[in-house]
Amino acid sequence: LSPKISAEKNRKSLSFFSHCLMDNVHKRDDVQVSENMSAPPLPPKYVMLNETNGLRPPPQRRNPPRYPSYQDRSSSGNCCLKCICFCYCCLFFLIIAFSIAGYVIYATFKIDIPKYRIEEFKVEAFNVLPDLSLNTEINVIVRAENPSDLISLQYEKGSSVTMNYIDKTICSGKVSEFYQGYKSIKRINIPLQGKTEFSSGFQESLAEDKKQGKIPLLIVVKAPIIVELGRIPLKEVVINVNISMIVDSLEKDKKIGIISSSYKYGLL
């Protein structure tokens, strides 16, 4: 064949091949367009419920619990603090009111502390036993005076009376229960008994005091008393009386002389 004829054939074959490629590309695009047009669009993942899109929330929906904000918590804390301050203020004013009322009652009715004096001191036993212990039995008669005009006293159980010599208790007893009206005087018999270790130091000190005729003793009285206004009980107090005294002897069946004595009173 001539070169012209072969070149013409090659050009025709190339054009035919390019037309076939273009047809395949157009067919593929048409298939993709048809597939895209036939498939429905996918709904979005999240949809806002409002009036514009026609979607409304269900009528019976559950509302989540609303947690209190910081401002609500602070306001509730302030209310609790105000309540506590108010209670403390009320308690403070009540204490002041009761104190003033007590002072008015004290000033009006002249509440005086009872007065006590030892009138008689009798030794029933004061000897050394075979086990080297000191046996002591003493009867003390105390004069109790209630100087108040309207306050009466009711002596209750639980009283105690101790007699000490050089920091050792040699005998003890108690005050019996009784009632003492206002502006009255009572004489109370208090029996005291006890046993004490009779050591050498105790014996030497007692012998020296007996020789000088000056024996120091300390009597401590603690008695619970109900204070009554007329016959109305007001309060229970404990009267504490410390009696420091010096006697001339502690011999049996001998009149004991009280050389000196001092009294200290207190309320517990």
PDB file of C-alpha atoms in Angstrom:
ATOM      1  CA  LEU A   1       0.000   0.000   0.000  1.00  0.00           C
ATOM      2  CA  SER A   2       0.984   3.534  -0.526  1.00  0.00           C
ATOM      3  CA  PRO A   3       1.907   5.753   2.419  1.00  0.00           C
ATOM      4  CA  LYS A   4      -1.159   7.948   1.890  1.00  0.00           C
ATOM      5  CA  ILE A   5      -3.542   5.039   2.054  1.00  0.00           C
ATOM      6  CA  SER A   6      -1.959   3.703   5.303  1.00  0.00           C
ATOM      7  CA  ALA A   7      -2.034   7.092   6.992  1.00  0.00           C
ATOM      8  CA  GLU A   8      -5.725   7.491   6.075  1.00  0.00           C
ATOM      9  CA  LYS A   9      -6.540   4.136   7.624  1.00  0.00           C
ATOM     10  CA  ASN A  10      -4.684   4.973  10.837  1.00  0.00           C
ATOM     11  CA  ARG A  11      -6.535   8.256  11.192  1.00  0.00           C
ATOM     12  CA  LYS A  12      -9.905   6.577  10.784  1.00  0.00           C
ATOM     13  CA  SER A  13      -9.065   3.900  13.322  1.00  0.00           C
ATOM     14  CA  LEU A  14      -7.957   6.510  15.879  1.00  0.00           C
ATOM     15  CA  SER A  15     -11.125   8.513  15.444  1.00  0.00           C
ATOM     16  CA  PHE A  16     -13.275   5.401  15.806  1.00  0.00           C
ATOM     17  CA  PHE A  17     -11.405   4.428  19.002  1.00  0.00           C
ATOM     18  CA  SER A  18     -11.845   7.921  20.480  1.00  0.00           C
ATOM     19  CA  HIS A  19     -15.599   7.878  19.653  1.00  0.00           C
ATOM     20  CA  CYS A  20     -15.927   4.554  21.471  1.00  0.00           C
ATOM     21  CA  LEU A  21     -14.179   5.932  24.575  1.00  0.00           C
ATOM     22  CA  MET A  22     -16.377   8.996  24.617  1.00  0.00           C
ATOM     23  CA  ASP A  23     -19.520   6.851  24.338  1.00  0.00           C
ATOM     24  CA  ASN A  24     -18.403   4.719  27.293  1.00  0.00           C
ATOM     25  CA  VAL A  25     -17.712   7.800  29.424  1.00  0.00           C
ATOM     26  CA  HIS A  26     -21.151   9.297  28.603  1.00  0.00           C
ATOM     27  CA  LYS A  27     -22.890   6.018  29.389  1.00  0.00           C
ATOM     28  CA  ARG A  28     -21.072   5.775  32.756  1.00  0.00           C
ATOM     29  CA  ASP A  29     -22.067   9.343  33.638  1.00  0.00           C
ATOM     30  CA  ASP A  30     -25.666   8.665  32.627  1.00  0.00           C
ATOM     31  CA  VAL A  31     -25.743   5.575  34.858  1.00  0.00           C
ATOM     32  CA  GLN A  32     -24.345   7.533  37.838  1.00  0.00           C
ATOM     33  CA  VAL A  33     -26.829  10.375  37.281  1.00  0.00           C
ATOM     34  CA  SER A  34     -29.707   7.936  37.041  1.00  0.00           C
ATOM     35  CA  GLU A  35     -28.560   6.149  40.202  1.00  0.00           C
ATOM     36  CA  ASN A  36     -28.262   9.460  42.054  1.00  0.00           C
ATOM     37  CA  MET A  37     -31.687  10.563  40.889  1.00  0.00           C
ATOM     38  CA  SER A  38     -33.366   7.266  41.798  1.00  0.00           C
ATOM     39  CA  ALA A  39     -31.920   7.049  45.445  1.00  0.00           C
ATOM     40  CA  PRO A  40     -33.858   9.135  48.039  1.00  0.00           C
ATOM     41  CA  PRO A  41     -31.877  11.694  50.099  1.00  0.00           C
ATOM     42  CA  LEU A  42     -30.755  10.581  53.607  1.00  0.00           C
ATOM     43  CA  PRO A  43     -32.322  12.401  56.538  1.00  0.00           C
ATOM     44  CA  PRO A  44     -30.033  14.496  58.764  1.00  0.00           C
ATOM     45  CA  LYS A  45     -28.789  13.011  62.013  1.00  0.00           C
ATOM     46  CA  TYR A  46     -30.146  15.812  64.257  1.00  0.00           C
ATOM     47  CA  VAL A  47     -33.347  17.786  63.781  1.00  0.00           C
ATOM     48  CA  MET A  48     -34.200  20.939  65.734  1.00  0.00           C
ATOM     49  CA  LEU A  49     -37.770  20.924  67.018  1.00  0.00           C
ATOM     50  CA  ASN A  50     -39.358  24.298  66.282  1.00  0.00           C
ATOM     51  CA  GLU A  51     -42.401  25.823  64.662  1.00  0.00           C
ATOM     52  CA  THR A  52     -40.722  26.578  61.336  1.00  0.00           C
ATOM     53  CA  ASN A  53     -40.025  22.997  60.314  1.00  0.00           C
ATOM     54  CA  GLY A  54     -43.421  21.758  61.517  1.00  0.00           C
ATOM     55  CA  LEU A  55     -41.943  19.425  64.141  1.00  0.00           C
ATOM     56  CA  ARG A  56     -43.146  19.789  67.732  1.00  0.00           C
ATOM     57  CA  PRO A  57     -42.103  17.937  70.894  1.00  0.00           C
ATOM     58  CA  PRO A  58     -44.521  15.284  72.200  1.00  0.00           C
ATOM     59  CA  PRO A  59     -47.299  16.636  74.456  1.00  0.00           C
ATOM     60  CA  GLN A  60     -46.406  14.386  77.415  1.00  0.00           C
ATOM     61  CA  ARG A  61     -42.671  14.850  77.715  1.00  0.00           C
ATOM     62  CA  ARG A  62     -40.630  14.429  80.901  1.00  0.00           C
ATOM     63  CA  ASN A  63     -38.664  17.426  82.076  1.00  0.00           C
ATOM     64  CA  PRO A  64     -35.273  16.616  83.609  1.00  0.00           C
ATOM     65  CA  PRO A  65     -34.804  17.719  87.265  1.00  0.00           C
ATOM     66  CA  ARG A  66     -33.453  21.189  87.640  1.00  0.00           C
ATOM     67  CA  TYR A  67     -30.354  21.307  89.812  1.00  0.00           C
ATOM     68  CA  PRO A  68     -30.015  24.305  92.110  1.00  0.00           C
ATOM     69  CA  SER A  69     -27.633  26.895  90.908  1.00  0.00           C
ATOM     70  CA  TYR A  70     -24.825  28.372  92.936  1.00  0.00           C
ATOM     71  CA  GLN A  71     -26.956  31.401  93.723  1.00  0.00           C
ATOM     72  CA  ASP A  72     -29.764  29.190  95.115  1.00  0.00           C
ATOM     73  CA  ARG A  73     -27.291  27.294  97.307  1.00  0.00           C
ATOM     74  CA  SER A  74     -25.775  30.493  98.634  1.00  0.00           C
ATOM     75  CA  SER A  75     -29.218  31.912  99.431  1.00  0.00           C
ATOM     76  CA  SER A  76     -30.208  28.754 101.337  1.00  0.00           C
ATOM     77  CA  GLY A  77     -26.913  28.876 103.272  1.00  0.00           C
ATOM     78  CA  ASN A  78     -27.578  32.491 104.196  1.00  0.00           C
ATOM     79  CA  CYS A  79     -31.038  31.523 105.500  1.00  0.00           C
ATOM     80  CA  CYS A  80     -29.536  28.791 107.731  1.00  0.00           C
ATOM     81  CA  LEU A  81     -26.926  31.215 109.040  1.00  0.00           C
ATOM     82  CA  LYS A  82     -29.639  33.764 109.833  1.00  0.00           C
ATOM     83  CA  CYS A  83     -31.669  31.121 111.705  1.00  0.00           C
ATOM     84  CA  ILE A  84     -28.647  30.082 113.788  1.00  0.00           C
ATOM     85  CA  CYS A  85     -27.837  33.701 114.637  1.00  0.00           C
ATOM     86  CA  PHE A  86     -31.456  34.311 115.610  1.00  0.00           C
ATOM     87  CA  CYS A  87     -31.476  31.276 117.942  1.00  0.00           C
ATOM     88  CA  TYR A  88     -28.243  32.383 119.618  1.00  0.00           C
ATOM     89  CA  CYS A  89     -29.619  35.886 120.105  1.00  0.00           C
ATOM     90  CA  CYS A  90     -32.800  34.491 121.676  1.00  0.00           C
ATOM     91  CA  LEU A  91     -30.744  32.275 124.006  1.00  0.00           C
ATOM     92  CA  PHE A  92     -28.553  35.217 124.992  1.00  0.00           C
ATOM     93  CA  PHE A  93     -31.576  37.394 125.805  1.00  0.00           C
ATOM     94  CA  LEU A  94     -33.170  34.547 127.797  1.00  0.00           C
ATOM     95  CA  ILE A  95     -30.013  34.177 129.909  1.00  0.00           C
ATOM     96  CA  ILE A  96     -29.999  37.917 130.580  1.00  0.00           C
ATOM     97  CA  ALA A  97     -33.702  37.852 131.464  1.00  0.00           C
ATOM     98  CA  PHE A  98     -33.271  34.952 133.916  1.00  0.00           C
ATOM     99  CA  SER A  99     -30.251  36.645 135.486  1.00  0.00           C
ATOM    100  CA  ILE A 100     -32.206  39.855 135.996  1.00  0.00           C
ATOM    101  CA  ALA A 101     -35.158  37.909 137.411  1.00  0.00           C
ATOM    102  CA  GLY A 102     -32.866  36.049 139.824  1.00  0.00           C
ATOM    103  CA  TYR A 103     -31.293  39.300 140.960  1.00  0.00           C
ATOM    104  CA  VAL A 104     -34.732  40.872 141.495  1.00  0.00           C
ATOM    105  CA  ILE A 105     -35.880  37.861 143.530  1.00  0.00           C
ATOM    106  CA  TYR A 106     -32.663  37.940 145.558  1.00  0.00           C
ATOM    107  CA  ALA A 107     -32.994  41.672 146.233  1.00  0.00           C
ATOM    108  CA  THR A 108     -36.717  41.483 146.971  1.00  0.00           C
ATOM    109  CA  PHE A 109     -36.845  38.464 149.237  1.00  0.00           C
ATOM    110  CA  LYS A 110     -33.333  38.871 150.726  1.00  0.00           C
ATOM    111  CA  ILE A 111     -32.086  35.321 150.102  1.00  0.00           C
ATOM    112  CA  ASP A 112     -29.357  34.789 152.706  1.00  0.00           C
ATOM    113  CA  ILE A 113     -27.024  31.795 152.987  1.00  0.00           C
ATOM    114  CA  PRO A 114     -27.794  29.723 156.112  1.00  0.00           C
ATOM    115  CA  LYS A 115     -25.395  30.196 159.004  1.00  0.00           C
ATOM    116  CA  TYR A 116     -23.878  27.325 160.982  1.00  0.00           C
ATOM    117  CA  ARG A 117     -22.151  27.198 164.361  1.00  0.00           C
ATOM    118  CA  ILE A 118     -20.816  24.285 166.413  1.00  0.00           C
ATOM    119  CA  GLU A 119     -22.504  24.425 169.814  1.00  0.00           C
ATOM    120  CA  GLU A 120     -21.293  21.191 171.359  1.00  0.00           C
ATOM    121  CA  PHE A 121     -18.391  18.834 170.777  1.00  0.00           C
ATOM    122  CA  LYS A 122     -18.427  15.516 172.635  1.00  0.00           C
ATOM    123  CA  VAL A 123     -15.894  12.667 172.313  1.00  0.00           C
ATOM    124  CA  GLU A 124     -17.407   9.204 172.742  1.00  0.00           C
ATOM    125  CA  ALA A 125     -14.265   7.205 171.836  1.00  0.00           C
ATOM    126  CA  PHE A 126     -10.703   8.134 170.939  1.00  0.00           C
ATOM    127  CA  ASN A 127      -8.431   5.145 171.513  1.00  0.00           C
ATOM    128  CA  VAL A 128      -5.929   2.907 169.755  1.00  0.00           C
ATOM    129  CA  LEU A 129      -7.101  -0.591 168.808  1.00  0.00           C
ATOM    130  CA  PRO A 130      -4.930  -3.742 168.858  1.00  0.00           C
ATOM    131  CA  ASP A 131      -4.438  -3.526 165.085  1.00  0.00           C
ATOM    132  CA  LEU A 132      -2.720  -0.135 165.604  1.00  0.00           C
ATOM    133  CA  SER A 133      -5.645   1.869 164.213  1.00  0.00           C
ATOM    134  CA  LEU A 134      -7.220   4.884 165.886  1.00  0.00           C
ATOM    135  CA  ASN A 135     -10.911   4.441 166.688  1.00  0.00           C
ATOM    136  CA  THR A 136     -12.797   7.756 166.808  1.00  0.00           C
ATOM    137  CA  GLU A 137     -16.427   8.457 167.765  1.00  0.00           C
ATOM    138  CA  ILE A 138     -17.474  12.077 168.157  1.00  0.00           C
ATOM    139  CA  ASN A 139     -20.902  13.732 168.396  1.00  0.00           C
ATOM    140  CA  VAL A 140     -21.123  17.254 167.020  1.00  0.00           C
ATOM    141  CA  ILE A 141     -24.176  19.457 167.541  1.00  0.00           C
ATOM    142  CA  VAL A 142     -24.461  22.170 164.907  1.00  0.00           C
ATOM    143  CA  ARG A 143     -26.714  25.193 165.140  1.00  0.00           C
ATOM    144  CA  ALA A 144     -28.261  25.937 161.695  1.00  0.00           C
ATOM    145  CA  GLU A 145     -29.948  29.300 161.218  1.00  0.00           C
ATOM    146  CA  ASN A 146     -32.097  30.345 158.260  1.00  0.00           C
ATOM    147  CA  PRO A 147     -32.235  34.169 158.356  1.00  0.00           C
ATOM    148  CA  SER A 148     -34.458  34.587 155.268  1.00  0.00           C
ATOM    149  CA  ASP A 149     -38.041  35.861 155.610  1.00  0.00           C
ATOM    150  CA  LEU A 150     -39.623  33.940 152.713  1.00  0.00           C
ATOM    151  CA  ILE A 151     -37.112  31.225 151.763  1.00  0.00           C
ATOM    152  CA  SER A 152     -37.365  27.768 153.344  1.00  0.00           C
ATOM    153  CA  LEU A 153     -34.830  24.928 153.062  1.00  0.00           C
ATOM    154  CA  GLN A 154     -35.306  21.222 152.496  1.00  0.00           C
ATOM    155  CA  TYR A 155     -32.211  19.141 153.350  1.00  0.00           C
ATOM    156  CA  GLU A 156     -31.938  16.130 151.050  1.00  0.00           C
ATOM    157  CA  LYS A 157     -29.998  12.857 150.948  1.00  0.00           C
ATOM    158  CA  GLY A 158     -26.382  12.697 149.826  1.00  0.00           C
ATOM    159  CA  SER A 159     -24.778  14.905 152.485  1.00  0.00           C
ATOM    160  CA  SER A 160     -21.313  14.265 153.922  1.00  0.00           C
ATOM    161  CA  VAL A 161     -19.411  15.468 156.993  1.00  0.00           C
ATOM    162  CA  THR A 162     -15.699  14.727 157.520  1.00  0.00           C
ATOM    163  CA  MET A 163     -13.311  15.630 160.347  1.00  0.00           C
ATOM    164  CA  ASN A 164      -9.632  15.900 159.414  1.00  0.00           C
ATOM    165  CA  TYR A 165      -6.454  16.116 161.436  1.00  0.00           C
ATOM    166  CA  ILE A 166      -3.169  16.943 159.643  1.00  0.00           C
ATOM    167  CA  ASP A 167      -4.628  16.026 156.250  1.00  0.00           C
ATOM    168  CA  LYS A 168      -6.051  12.716 157.489  1.00  0.00           C
ATOM    169  CA  THR A 169      -9.747  11.929 157.882  1.00  0.00           C
ATOM    170  CA  ILE A 170     -10.239  10.564 161.390  1.00  0.00           C
ATOM    171  CA  CYS A 171     -14.056  10.231 161.290  1.00  0.00           C
ATOM    172  CA  SER A 172     -17.036  10.985 159.064  1.00  0.00           C
ATOM    173  CA  GLY A 173     -20.835  11.062 159.054  1.00  0.00           C
ATOM    174  CA  LYS A 174     -23.820  12.716 157.355  1.00  0.00           C
ATOM    175  CA  VAL A 175     -26.595  15.216 157.970  1.00  0.00           C
ATOM    176  CA  SER A 176     -30.048  13.682 158.333  1.00  0.00           C
ATOM    177  CA  GLU A 177     -32.934  14.883 156.143  1.00  0.00           C
ATOM    178  CA  PHE A 178     -35.119  17.604 157.598  1.00  0.00           C
ATOM    179  CA  TYR A 179     -37.119  20.688 156.666  1.00  0.00           C
ATOM    180  CA  GLN A 180     -36.243  24.157 157.919  1.00  0.00           C
ATOM    181  CA  GLY A 181     -38.736  26.972 157.499  1.00  0.00           C
ATOM    182  CA  TYR A 182     -37.941  30.643 157.088  1.00  0.00           C
ATOM    183  CA  LYS A 183     -36.693  32.638 160.081  1.00  0.00           C
ATOM    184  CA  SER A 184     -35.943  29.483 162.045  1.00  0.00           C
ATOM    185  CA  ILE A 185     -33.101  27.824 163.959  1.00  0.00           C
ATOM    186  CA  LYS A 186     -32.391  24.076 164.037  1.00  0.00           C
ATOM    187  CA  ARG A 187     -29.918  22.119 166.147  1.00  0.00           C
ATOM    188  CA  ILE A 188     -28.520  19.171 164.213  1.00  0.00           C
ATOM    189  CA  ASN A 189     -26.852  16.211 165.936  1.00  0.00           C
ATOM    190  CA  ILE A 190     -24.200  14.733 163.659  1.00  0.00           C
ATOM    191  CA  PRO A 191     -22.536  11.492 164.862  1.00  0.00           C
ATOM    192  CA  LEU A 192     -19.067  10.916 163.392  1.00  0.00           C
ATOM    193  CA  GLN A 193     -17.197   7.603 163.370  1.00  0.00           C
ATOM    194  CA  GLY A 194     -14.013   6.317 161.785  1.00  0.00           C
ATOM    195  CA  LYS A 195     -10.766   4.358 161.949  1.00  0.00           C
ATOM    196  CA  THR A 196      -7.378   5.799 161.036  1.00  0.00           C
ATOM    197  CA  GLU A 197      -3.956   4.251 160.679  1.00  0.00           C
ATOM    198  CA  PHE A 198      -2.075   5.242 163.841  1.00  0.00           C
ATOM    199  CA  SER A 199       1.423   5.732 162.434  1.00  0.00           C
ATOM    200  CA  SER A 200       4.426   6.967 164.397  1.00  0.00           C
ATOM    201  CA  GLY A 201       4.357  10.416 162.809  1.00  0.00           C
ATOM    202  CA  PHE A 202       0.637  10.780 163.489  1.00  0.00           C
ATOM    203  CA  GLN A 203       1.149   9.691 167.116  1.00  0.00           C
ATOM    204  CA  GLU A 204       4.014  12.126 167.713  1.00  0.00           C
ATOM    205  CA  SER A 205       2.119  15.062 166.235  1.00  0.00           C
ATOM    206  CA  LEU A 206      -1.029  14.280 168.237  1.00  0.00           C
ATOM    207  CA  ALA A 207       0.964  13.897 171.471  1.00  0.00           C
ATOM    208  CA  GLU A 208       2.652  17.271 170.910  1.00  0.00           C
ATOM    209  CA  ASP A 209      -0.678  19.027 170.224  1.00  0.00           C
ATOM    210  CA  LYS A 210      -2.263  17.422 173.305  1.00  0.00           C
ATOM    211  CA  LYS A 211       0.642  18.585 175.437  1.00  0.00           C
ATOM    212  CA  GLN A 212       0.181  22.172 174.205  1.00  0.00           C
ATOM    213  CA  GLY A 213      -3.613  21.943 174.560  1.00  0.00           C
ATOM    214  CA  LYS A 214      -4.193  23.047 170.972  1.00  0.00           C
ATOM    215  CA  ILE A 215      -5.433  20.385 168.556  1.00  0.00           C
ATOM    216  CA  PRO A 216      -6.255  21.747 165.067  1.00  0.00           C
ATOM    217  CA  LEU A 217      -9.238  20.142 163.301  1.00  0.00           C
ATOM    218  CA  LEU A 218     -10.962  20.761 159.996  1.00  0.00           C
ATOM    219  CA  ILE A 219     -14.641  19.863 159.540  1.00  0.00           C
ATOM    220  CA  VAL A 220     -16.007  19.857 155.992  1.00  0.00           C
ATOM    221  CA  VAL A 221     -19.788  19.793 155.487  1.00  0.00           C
ATOM    222  CA  LYS A 222     -21.465  19.269 152.103  1.00  0.00           C
ATOM    223  CA  ALA A 223     -25.264  19.184 152.133  1.00  0.00           C
ATOM    224  CA  PRO A 224     -27.684  19.258 149.151  1.00  0.00           C
ATOM    225  CA  ILE A 225     -30.557  21.638 149.842  1.00  0.00           C
ATOM    226  CA  ILE A 226     -33.703  22.478 147.876  1.00  0.00           C
ATOM    227  CA  VAL A 227     -34.440  26.200 148.127  1.00  0.00           C
ATOM    228  CA  GLU A 228     -38.184  26.863 148.347  1.00  0.00           C
ATOM    229  CA  LEU A 229     -40.098  30.099 148.009  1.00  0.00           C
ATOM    230  CA  GLY A 230     -42.772  29.457 150.609  1.00  0.00           C
ATOM    231  CA  ARG A 231     -43.517  25.855 149.644  1.00  0.00           C
ATOM    232  CA  ILE A 232     -42.645  26.214 145.955  1.00  0.00           C
ATOM    233  CA  PRO A 233     -39.294  24.530 145.135  1.00  0.00           C
ATOM    234  CA  LEU A 234     -36.981  26.801 143.157  1.00  0.00           C
ATOM    235  CA  LYS A 235     -33.582  25.154 142.851  1.00  0.00           C
ATOM    236  CA  GLU A 236     -31.356  22.510 144.419  1.00  0.00           C
ATOM    237  CA  VAL A 237     -27.944  23.687 145.591  1.00  0.00           C
ATOM    238  CA  VAL A 238     -25.099  22.140 147.581  1.00  0.00           C
ATOM    239  CA  ILE A 239     -23.938  24.123 150.584  1.00  0.00           C
ATOM    240  CA  ASN A 240     -20.242  23.715 151.337  1.00  0.00           C
ATOM    241  CA  VAL A 241     -19.032  24.726 154.819  1.00  0.00           C
ATOM    242  CA  ASN A 242     -15.389  24.533 155.922  1.00  0.00           C
ATOM    243  CA  ILE A 243     -14.936  24.861 159.691  1.00  0.00           C
ATOM    244  CA  SER A 244     -11.397  25.347 160.944  1.00  0.00           C
ATOM    245  CA  MET A 245     -11.243  24.981 164.731  1.00  0.00           C
ATOM    246  CA  ILE A 246      -8.812  24.400 167.566  1.00  0.00           C
ATOM    247  CA  VAL A 247      -9.890  22.340 170.599  1.00  0.00           C
ATOM    248  CA  ASP A 248      -8.080  21.870 173.894  1.00  0.00           C
ATOM    249  CA  SER A 249      -8.550  18.083 174.176  1.00  0.00           C
ATOM    250  CA  LEU A 250      -9.873  14.922 172.557  1.00  0.00           C
ATOM    251  CA  GLU A 251     -10.302  12.817 175.708  1.00  0.00           C
ATOM    252  CA  LYS A 252     -13.412  10.767 176.383  1.00  0.00           C
ATOM    253  CA  ASP A 253     -15.980  11.930 178.976  1.00  0.00           C
ATOM    254  CA  LYS A 254     -14.387  15.348 179.191  1.00  0.00           C
ATOM    255  CA  LYS A 255     -15.900  18.656 178.223  1.00  0.00           C
ATOM    256  CA  ILE A 256     -14.161  19.804 175.086  1.00  0.00           C
ATOM    257  CA  GLY A 257     -13.391  23.479 174.845  1.00  0.00           C
ATOM    258  CA  ILE A 258     -13.311  25.220 171.454  1.00  0.00           C
ATOM    259  CA  ILE A 259     -10.445  27.707 171.579  1.00  0.00           C
ATOM    260  CA  SER A 260     -11.066  29.276 168.152  1.00  0.00           C
ATOM    261  CA  SER A 261     -13.085  28.609 165.009  1.00  0.00           C
ATOM    262  CA  SER A 262     -13.592  30.109 161.553  1.00  0.00           C
ATOM    263  CA  TYR A 263     -16.279  29.365 158.963  1.00  0.00           C
ATOM    264  CA  LYS A 264     -16.187  29.574 155.192  1.00  0.00           C
ATOM    265  CA  TYR A 265     -19.378  29.175 153.157  1.00  0.00           C
ATOM    266  CA  GLY A 266     -19.926  28.394 149.525  1.00  0.00           C
ATOM    267  CA  LEU A 267     -22.486  27.069 147.041  1.00  0.00           C
ATOM    268  CA  LEU A 268     -21.756  24.292 144.564  1.00  0.00           C
TER     269      LEU A 268
END
